[in-house]
C-alpha positions as a printed NumPy array, in Angstrom:
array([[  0.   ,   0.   ,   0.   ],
       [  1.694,   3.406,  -1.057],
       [  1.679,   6.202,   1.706],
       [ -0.537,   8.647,  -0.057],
       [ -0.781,  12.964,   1.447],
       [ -4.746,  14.175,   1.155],
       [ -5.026,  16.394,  -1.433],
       [ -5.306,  20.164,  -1.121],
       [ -9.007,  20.166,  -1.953],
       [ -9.794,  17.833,   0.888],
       [ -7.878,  19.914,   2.794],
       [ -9.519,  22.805,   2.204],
       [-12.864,  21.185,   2.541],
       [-11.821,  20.07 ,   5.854],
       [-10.686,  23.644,   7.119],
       [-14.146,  25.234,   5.823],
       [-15.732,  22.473,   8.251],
       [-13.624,  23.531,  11.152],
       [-14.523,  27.061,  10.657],
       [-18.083,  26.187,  10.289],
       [-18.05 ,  24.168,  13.567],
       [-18.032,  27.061,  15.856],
       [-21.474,  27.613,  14.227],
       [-22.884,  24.498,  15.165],
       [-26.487,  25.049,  16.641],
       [-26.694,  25.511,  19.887],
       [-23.531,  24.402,  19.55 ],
       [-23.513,  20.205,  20.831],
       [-20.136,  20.111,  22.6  ],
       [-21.835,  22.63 ,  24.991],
       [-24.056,  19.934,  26.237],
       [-23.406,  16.695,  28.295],
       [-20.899,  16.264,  30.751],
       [-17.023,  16.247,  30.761],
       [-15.175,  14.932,  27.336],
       [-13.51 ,  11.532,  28.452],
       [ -9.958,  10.594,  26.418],
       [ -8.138,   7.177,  27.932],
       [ -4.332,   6.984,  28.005],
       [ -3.146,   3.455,  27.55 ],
       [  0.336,   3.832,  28.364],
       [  3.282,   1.4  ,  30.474],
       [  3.267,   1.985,  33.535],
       [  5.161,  -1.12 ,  34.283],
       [  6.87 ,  -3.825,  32.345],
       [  9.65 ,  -2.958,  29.468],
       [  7.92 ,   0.308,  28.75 ],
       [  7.788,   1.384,  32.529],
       [ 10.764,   4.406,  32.185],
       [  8.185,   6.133,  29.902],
       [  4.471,   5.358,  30.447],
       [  4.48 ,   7.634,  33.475],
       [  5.716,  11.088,  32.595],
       [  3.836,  10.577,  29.056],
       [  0.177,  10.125,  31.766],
       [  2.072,  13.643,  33.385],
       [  2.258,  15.501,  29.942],
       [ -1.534,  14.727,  29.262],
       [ -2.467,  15.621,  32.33 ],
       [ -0.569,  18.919,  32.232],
       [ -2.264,  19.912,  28.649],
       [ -5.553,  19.213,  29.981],
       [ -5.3  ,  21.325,  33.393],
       [ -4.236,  24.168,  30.821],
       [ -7.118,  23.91 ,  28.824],
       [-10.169,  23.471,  31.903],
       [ -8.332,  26.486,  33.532],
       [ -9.091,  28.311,  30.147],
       [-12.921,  27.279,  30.041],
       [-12.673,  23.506,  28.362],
       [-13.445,  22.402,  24.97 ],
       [-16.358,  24.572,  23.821],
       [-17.579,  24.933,  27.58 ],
       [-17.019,  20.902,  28.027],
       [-14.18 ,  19.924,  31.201],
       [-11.773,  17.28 ,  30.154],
       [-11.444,  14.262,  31.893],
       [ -8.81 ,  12.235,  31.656],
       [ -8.816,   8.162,  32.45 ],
       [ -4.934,   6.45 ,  32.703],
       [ -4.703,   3.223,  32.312],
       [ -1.426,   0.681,  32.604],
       [ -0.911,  -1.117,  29.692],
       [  2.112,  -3.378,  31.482],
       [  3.767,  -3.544,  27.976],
       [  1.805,  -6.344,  27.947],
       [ -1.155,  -7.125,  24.831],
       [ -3.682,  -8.788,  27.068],
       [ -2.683,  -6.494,  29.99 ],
       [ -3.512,  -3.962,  27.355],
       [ -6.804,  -5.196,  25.625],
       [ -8.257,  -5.211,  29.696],
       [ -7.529,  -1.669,  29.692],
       [ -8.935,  -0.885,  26.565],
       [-11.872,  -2.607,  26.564],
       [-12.341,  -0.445,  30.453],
       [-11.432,   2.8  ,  28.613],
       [-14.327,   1.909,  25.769],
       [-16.731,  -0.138,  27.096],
       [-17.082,   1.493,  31.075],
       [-15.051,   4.721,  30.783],
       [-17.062,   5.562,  27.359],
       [-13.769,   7.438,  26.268],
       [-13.804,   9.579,  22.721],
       [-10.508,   8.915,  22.035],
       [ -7.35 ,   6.462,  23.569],
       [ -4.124,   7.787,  23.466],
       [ -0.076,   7.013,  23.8  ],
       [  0.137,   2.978,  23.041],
       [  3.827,   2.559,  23.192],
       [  4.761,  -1.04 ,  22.268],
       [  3.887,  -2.57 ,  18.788],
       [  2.447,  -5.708,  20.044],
       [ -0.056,  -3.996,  22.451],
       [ -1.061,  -1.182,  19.619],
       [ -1.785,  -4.074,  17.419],
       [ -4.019,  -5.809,  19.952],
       [ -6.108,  -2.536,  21.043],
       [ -6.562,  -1.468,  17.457],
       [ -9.212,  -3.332,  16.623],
       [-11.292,  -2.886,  19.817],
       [-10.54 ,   0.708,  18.157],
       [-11.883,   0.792,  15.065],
       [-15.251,  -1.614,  16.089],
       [-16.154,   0.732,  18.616],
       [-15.271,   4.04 ,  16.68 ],
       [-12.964,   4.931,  19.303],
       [-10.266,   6.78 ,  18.103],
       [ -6.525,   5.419,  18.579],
       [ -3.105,   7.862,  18.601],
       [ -0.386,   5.829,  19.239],
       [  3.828,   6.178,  19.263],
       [  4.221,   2.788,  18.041],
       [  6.124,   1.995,  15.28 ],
       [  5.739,  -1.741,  13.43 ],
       [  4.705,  -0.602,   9.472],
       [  1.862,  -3.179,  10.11 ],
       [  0.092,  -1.155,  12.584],
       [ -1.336,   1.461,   9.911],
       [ -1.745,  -1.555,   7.282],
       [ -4.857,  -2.754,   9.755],
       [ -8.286,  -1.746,   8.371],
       [ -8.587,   0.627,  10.809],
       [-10.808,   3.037,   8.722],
       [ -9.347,   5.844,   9.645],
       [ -9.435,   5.615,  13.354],
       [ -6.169,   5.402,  13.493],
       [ -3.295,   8.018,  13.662],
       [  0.673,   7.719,  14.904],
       [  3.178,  10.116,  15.7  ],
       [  5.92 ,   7.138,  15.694],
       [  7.997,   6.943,  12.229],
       [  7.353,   3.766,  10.688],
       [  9.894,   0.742,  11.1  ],
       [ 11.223,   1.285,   7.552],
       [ 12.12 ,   4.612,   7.706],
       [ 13.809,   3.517,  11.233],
       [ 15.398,   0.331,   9.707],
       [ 16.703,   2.635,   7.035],
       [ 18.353,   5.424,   9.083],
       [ 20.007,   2.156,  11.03 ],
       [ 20.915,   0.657,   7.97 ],
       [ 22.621,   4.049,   6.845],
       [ 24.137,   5.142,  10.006],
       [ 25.879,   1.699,  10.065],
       [ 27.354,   2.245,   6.83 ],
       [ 28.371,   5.794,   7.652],
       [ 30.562,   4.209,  10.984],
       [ 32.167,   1.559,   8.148],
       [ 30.047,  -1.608,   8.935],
       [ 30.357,  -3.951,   6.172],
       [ 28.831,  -7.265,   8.122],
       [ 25.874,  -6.722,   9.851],
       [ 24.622,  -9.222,  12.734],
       [ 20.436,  -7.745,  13.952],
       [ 19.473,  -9.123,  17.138],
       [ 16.111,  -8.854,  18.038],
       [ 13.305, -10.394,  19.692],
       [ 10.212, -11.92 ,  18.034],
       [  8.43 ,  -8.587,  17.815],
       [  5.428,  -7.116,  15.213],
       [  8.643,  -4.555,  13.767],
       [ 11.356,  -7.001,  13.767],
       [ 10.899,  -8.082,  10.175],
       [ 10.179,  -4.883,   8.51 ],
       [ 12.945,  -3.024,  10.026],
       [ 15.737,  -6.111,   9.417],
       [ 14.42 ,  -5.77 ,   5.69 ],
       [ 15.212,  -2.065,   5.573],
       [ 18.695,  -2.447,   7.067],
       [ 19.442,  -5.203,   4.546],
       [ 18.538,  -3.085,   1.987],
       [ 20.397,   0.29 ,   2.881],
       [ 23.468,  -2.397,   3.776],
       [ 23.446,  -4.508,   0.478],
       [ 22.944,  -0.639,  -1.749],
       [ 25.771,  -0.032,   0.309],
       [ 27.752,  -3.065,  -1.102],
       [ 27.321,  -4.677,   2.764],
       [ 25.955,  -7.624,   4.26 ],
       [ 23.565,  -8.524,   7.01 ],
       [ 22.209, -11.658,   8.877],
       [ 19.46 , -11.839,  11.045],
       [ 18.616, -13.938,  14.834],
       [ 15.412, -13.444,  16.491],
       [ 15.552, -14.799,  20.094],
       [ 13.541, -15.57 ,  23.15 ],
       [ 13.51 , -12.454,  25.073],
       [ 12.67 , -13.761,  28.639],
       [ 16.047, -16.147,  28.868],
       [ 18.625, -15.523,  31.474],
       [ 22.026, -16.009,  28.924],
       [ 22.253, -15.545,  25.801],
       [ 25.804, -17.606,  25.381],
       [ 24.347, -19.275,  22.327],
       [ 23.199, -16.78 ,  20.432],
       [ 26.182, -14.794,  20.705],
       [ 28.353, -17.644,  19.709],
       [ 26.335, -17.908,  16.533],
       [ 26.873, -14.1  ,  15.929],
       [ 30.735, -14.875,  16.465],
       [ 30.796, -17.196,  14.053],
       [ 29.375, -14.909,  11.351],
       [ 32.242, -11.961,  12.445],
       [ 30.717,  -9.217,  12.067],
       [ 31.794,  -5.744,  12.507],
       [ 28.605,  -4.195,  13.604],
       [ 25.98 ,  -5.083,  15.699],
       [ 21.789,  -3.778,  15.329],
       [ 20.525,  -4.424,  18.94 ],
       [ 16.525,  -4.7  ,  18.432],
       [ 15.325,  -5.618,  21.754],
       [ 14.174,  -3.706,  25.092],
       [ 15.65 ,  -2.533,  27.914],
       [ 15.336,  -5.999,  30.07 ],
       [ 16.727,  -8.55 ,  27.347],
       [ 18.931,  -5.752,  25.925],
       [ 20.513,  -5.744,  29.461],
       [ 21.325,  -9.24 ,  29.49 ],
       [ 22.306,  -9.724,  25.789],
       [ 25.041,  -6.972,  26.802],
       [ 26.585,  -9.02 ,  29.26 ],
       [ 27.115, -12.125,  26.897],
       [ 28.365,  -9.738,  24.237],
       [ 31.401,  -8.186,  26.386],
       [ 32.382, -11.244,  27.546],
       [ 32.836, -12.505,  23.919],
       [ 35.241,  -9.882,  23.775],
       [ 33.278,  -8.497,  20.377],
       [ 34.866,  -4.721,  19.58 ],
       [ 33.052,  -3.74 ,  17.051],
       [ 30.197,  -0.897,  16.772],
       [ 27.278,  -1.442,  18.4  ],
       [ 23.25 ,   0.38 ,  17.91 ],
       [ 20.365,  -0.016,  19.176],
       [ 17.198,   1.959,  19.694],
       [ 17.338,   5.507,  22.211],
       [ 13.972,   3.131,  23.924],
       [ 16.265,   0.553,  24.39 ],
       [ 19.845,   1.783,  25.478],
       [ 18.514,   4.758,  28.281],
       [ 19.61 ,   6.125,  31.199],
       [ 17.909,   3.707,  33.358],
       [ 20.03 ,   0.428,  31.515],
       [ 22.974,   2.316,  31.55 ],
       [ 22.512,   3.139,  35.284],
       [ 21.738,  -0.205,  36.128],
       [ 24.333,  -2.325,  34.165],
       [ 28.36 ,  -2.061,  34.407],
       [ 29.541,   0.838,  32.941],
       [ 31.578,  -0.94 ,  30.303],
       [ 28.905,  -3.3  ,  28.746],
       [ 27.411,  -0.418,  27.285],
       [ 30.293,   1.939,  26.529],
       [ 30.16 ,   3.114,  22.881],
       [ 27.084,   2.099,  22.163],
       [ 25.187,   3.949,  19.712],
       [ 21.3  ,   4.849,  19.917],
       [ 19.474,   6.062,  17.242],
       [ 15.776,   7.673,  18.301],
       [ 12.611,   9.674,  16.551],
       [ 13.718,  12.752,  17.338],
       [ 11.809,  15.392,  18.793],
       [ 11.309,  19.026,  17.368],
       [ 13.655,  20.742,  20.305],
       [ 13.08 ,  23.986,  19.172],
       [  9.886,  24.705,  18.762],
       [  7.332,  26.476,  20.404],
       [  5.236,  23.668,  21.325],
       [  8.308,  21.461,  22.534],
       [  8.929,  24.674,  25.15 ],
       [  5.809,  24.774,  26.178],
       [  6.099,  21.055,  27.279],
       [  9.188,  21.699,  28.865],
       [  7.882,  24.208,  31.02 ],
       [  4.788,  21.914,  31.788],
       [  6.261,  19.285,  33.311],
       [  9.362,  20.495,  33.921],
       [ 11.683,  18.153,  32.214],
       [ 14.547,  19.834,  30.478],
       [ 14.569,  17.259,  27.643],
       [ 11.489,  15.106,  27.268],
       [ 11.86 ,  11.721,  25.861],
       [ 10.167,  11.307,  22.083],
       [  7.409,   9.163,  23.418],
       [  6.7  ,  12.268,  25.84 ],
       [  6.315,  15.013,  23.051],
       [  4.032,  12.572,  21.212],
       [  1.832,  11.796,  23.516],
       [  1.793,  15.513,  24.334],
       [  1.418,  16.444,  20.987],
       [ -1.773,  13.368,  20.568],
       [ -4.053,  15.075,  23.181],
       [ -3.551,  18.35 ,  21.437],
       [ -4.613,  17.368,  18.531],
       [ -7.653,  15.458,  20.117],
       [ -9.029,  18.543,  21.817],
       [ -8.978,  20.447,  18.853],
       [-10.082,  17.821,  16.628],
       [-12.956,  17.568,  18.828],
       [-13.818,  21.371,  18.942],
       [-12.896,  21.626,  15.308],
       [-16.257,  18.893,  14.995],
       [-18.49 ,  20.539,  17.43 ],
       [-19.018,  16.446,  18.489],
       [-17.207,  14.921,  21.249],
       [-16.809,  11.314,  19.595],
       [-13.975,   9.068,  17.642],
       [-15.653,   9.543,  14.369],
       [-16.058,  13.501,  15.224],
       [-12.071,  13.28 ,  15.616],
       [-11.404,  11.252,  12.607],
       [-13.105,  13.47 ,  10.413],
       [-11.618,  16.21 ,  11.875],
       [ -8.016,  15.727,  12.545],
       [ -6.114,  16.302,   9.606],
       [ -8.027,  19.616,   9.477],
       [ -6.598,  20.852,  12.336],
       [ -3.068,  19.201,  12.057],
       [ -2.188,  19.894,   7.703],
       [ -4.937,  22.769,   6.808],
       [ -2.447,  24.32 ,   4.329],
       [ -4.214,  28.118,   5.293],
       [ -4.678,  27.439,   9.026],
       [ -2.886,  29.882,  11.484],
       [  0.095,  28.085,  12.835],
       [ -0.702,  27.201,  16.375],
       [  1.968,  24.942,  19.302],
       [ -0.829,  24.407,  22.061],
       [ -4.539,  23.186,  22.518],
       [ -5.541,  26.564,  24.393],
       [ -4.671,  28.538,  21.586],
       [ -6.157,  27.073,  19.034],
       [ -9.326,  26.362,  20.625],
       [ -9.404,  30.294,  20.672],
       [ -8.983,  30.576,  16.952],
       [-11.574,  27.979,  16.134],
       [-14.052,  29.654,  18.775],
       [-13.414,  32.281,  15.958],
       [-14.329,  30.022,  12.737],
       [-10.59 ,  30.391,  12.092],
       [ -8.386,  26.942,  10.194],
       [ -5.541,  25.948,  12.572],
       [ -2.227,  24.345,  11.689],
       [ -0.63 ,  22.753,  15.001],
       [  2.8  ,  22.173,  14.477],
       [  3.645,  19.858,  17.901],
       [  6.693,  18.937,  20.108],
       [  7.698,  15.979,  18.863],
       [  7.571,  17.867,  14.533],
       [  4.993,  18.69 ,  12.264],
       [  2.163,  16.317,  12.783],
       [  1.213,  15.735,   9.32 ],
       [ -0.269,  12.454,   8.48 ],
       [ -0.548,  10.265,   5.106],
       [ -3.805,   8.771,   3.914],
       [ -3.31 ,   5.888,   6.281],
       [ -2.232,   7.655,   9.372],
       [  1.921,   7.468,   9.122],
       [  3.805,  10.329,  10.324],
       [  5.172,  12.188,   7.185],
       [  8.794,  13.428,   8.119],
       [ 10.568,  13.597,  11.892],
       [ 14.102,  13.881,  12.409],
       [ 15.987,  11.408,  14.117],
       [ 18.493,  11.776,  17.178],
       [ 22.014,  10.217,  17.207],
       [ 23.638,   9.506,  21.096],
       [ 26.984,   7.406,  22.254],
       [ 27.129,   5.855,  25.431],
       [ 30.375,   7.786,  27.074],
       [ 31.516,   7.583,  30.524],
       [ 27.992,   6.06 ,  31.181],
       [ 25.802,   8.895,  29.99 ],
       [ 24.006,   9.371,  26.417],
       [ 26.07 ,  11.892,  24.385],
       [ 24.491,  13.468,  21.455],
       [ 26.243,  13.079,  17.963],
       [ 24.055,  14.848,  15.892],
       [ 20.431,  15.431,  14.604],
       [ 19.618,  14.848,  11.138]])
């Protein structure tokens, strides 16, 4: 399926609708009670370093806009739920958020496998689904449009690994990964930039709840290569580590910025992870919307998942008050009106652009973690990327590009 842009007619259809909204009669999101939007985010398992300051960004957008009056005179309530990093942890949750919570919208689902479980509880209900997750088969689903993410797609990651090793001289390629929903697509992608690049690769998916991993490194050892592609989490990622240094392997090692984060690297020796490379979604540092999360929460550099998620409520709110209807069909239809209207006023925050759609004004919200334009099937268009090496047991940025 090719990643097609809306055209500029439907976009300007779309924008006429969001400054018709305001004219609603009597104006529906001014009735009922409080507008309900479920995060689904890790509180515990793999994803645990994360889940809870993303529930802290949401929160923080949301106390903003209430303060300022609400959507169209409706409070926002928020509902958190823990998805564990776990899919039937997470389809509990979800089918809470939906089926008891009555939520418009679920936000933040962080790991492939639990984003592919929830989204079709999603689309049946017409519940709407913003997630940071990035397997290329999430946005293949027949989700009808109920479906938006803010993550990069595995090829476009697999690429920029596939390049990056290259660019440090790797030659022979050895991917590690467990069985996950992104494993696949993204080995395919680094094969592909490796083999344009006159390289090599092999791939080894293993069991990601064993204590050693002695085997599997001896079979990477006996392909020699010169880089390593580390595709797991932070727990197996850990232990793989150890097996790897005692090999004695010295040659470059990446792995995701999810992966490979302050929290391994303050848990583990300090040389199993020296060197390492991370490569991460990068968010948009200096904009106006990623300073306004800053000074939210109060982190000095939010993590990508963070500015997402942050950026996903936005958009929900607005979506919503772009529709005059506080529903996941409302925000479907509505969405890419207030995110890509090519003659919207630029806008970094919920509270001002509920202002300028109060007005019958098009909005363009340009977020924390980039631009926040979406193709016909709900990919992210463009994002930068992030490049950090573990030195002296901290993350040290190499560039942004």
């Amino acid at each position: 399926m090719t990643n097609l842009t809306l055209d500029r007619r439907s976009f300007l259809a779309a924008s006429a609708a969001v400054a018709g909204a305001s004219f609603l009669p009597g104006s529906l999101l001014a009735q009922g009670g409080p507008i309900r939007i479920g995060t689904l985010t890790p509180l515990t398992g793999a994803g645990g370093p994360y889940g809870p300051v993303m529930v802290k960004a949401v929160k923080s957008v949301v106390e903003k806009v209430n303060a300022a009056g609400g959507v169209k005179g409706r409070m926002v309530e928020i509902v958190s739920e823990d998805d564990q990093t776990n899919p039937e942890a997470g389809v509990r949750a979800a089918r809470k958020l939906i089926d008891v919570d009555r939520v418009s919208a679920i936000i933040g689902t962080w790991a492939s496998s639990v984003t592919t479980a929830v989204a079709p509880l999603c689309w049946e209900s017409k519940t709407f689904l913003c997630t940071v997750s990035g397997a290329d088969a999430i946005t293949l689903l027949p989700h009808q449009g109920y479906l938006v993410r803010t993550q990069p797609n595995t090829a476009l990651q697999g690429r920029k690994f596939g390049e990056f090793a290259v660019e440090q001289g790797g030659k022979k390629v050895f991917y590690f990964s467990p069985q996950t929903p992104f494993a696949d697509s993204q080995y395919a992608a680094i094969e592909a930039a490796l083999s344009k690049a006159g390289g090599e690769s092999r791939k080894y998916i293993y069991d990601d709840k064993k204590p050693s991993y002695r085997s599997e490194v001896d079979e990477m050892l006996r392909y020699a290569p010169d880089t390593i592609v580390l595709g797991g989490y932070t727990p197996d990622t850990s232990v793989l580590l150890k097996d790897i240094y005692r090999s004695g392997f010295s040659g470059t090692k990446i792995a995701f910025g999810y992966s490979v984060n302050q929290k391994l690297l303050d848990t583990v020796q300090p040389e199993l992870a020296e060197g390492i490379f991370t490569i991460s979604p990068s968010p948009a540092a200096g904009s106006e919307a990623y300073k306004a999360l800053v000074s939210l929460i109060g982190v000095p550099s939010p993590d990508p998942y963070t500015t997402q998620i942050y950026d996903h409520i936005n958009l929900v709110l607005l979506a919503i008050a772009a529709a005059g209807q506080a529903s996941g069909e409302a925000i479907k239809d509505h969405i890419r009106a207030v995110s890509q209207s090519p003659d919207g006023v630029k806008v970094n925050n919920a509270v001002d652009g509920l202002k300028l759609i109060a007005e019958g004004r098009a909005i363009n919200y340009d977020g924390a973690s980039g631009p926040c334009d979406f193709t016909d099937i709900g990919d992210i268009i463009d994002c930068q990327f992030r490049y950090d090496q573990v030195q002296g047991g901290k993350l040290t940025l190499v560039k942004i590009a």
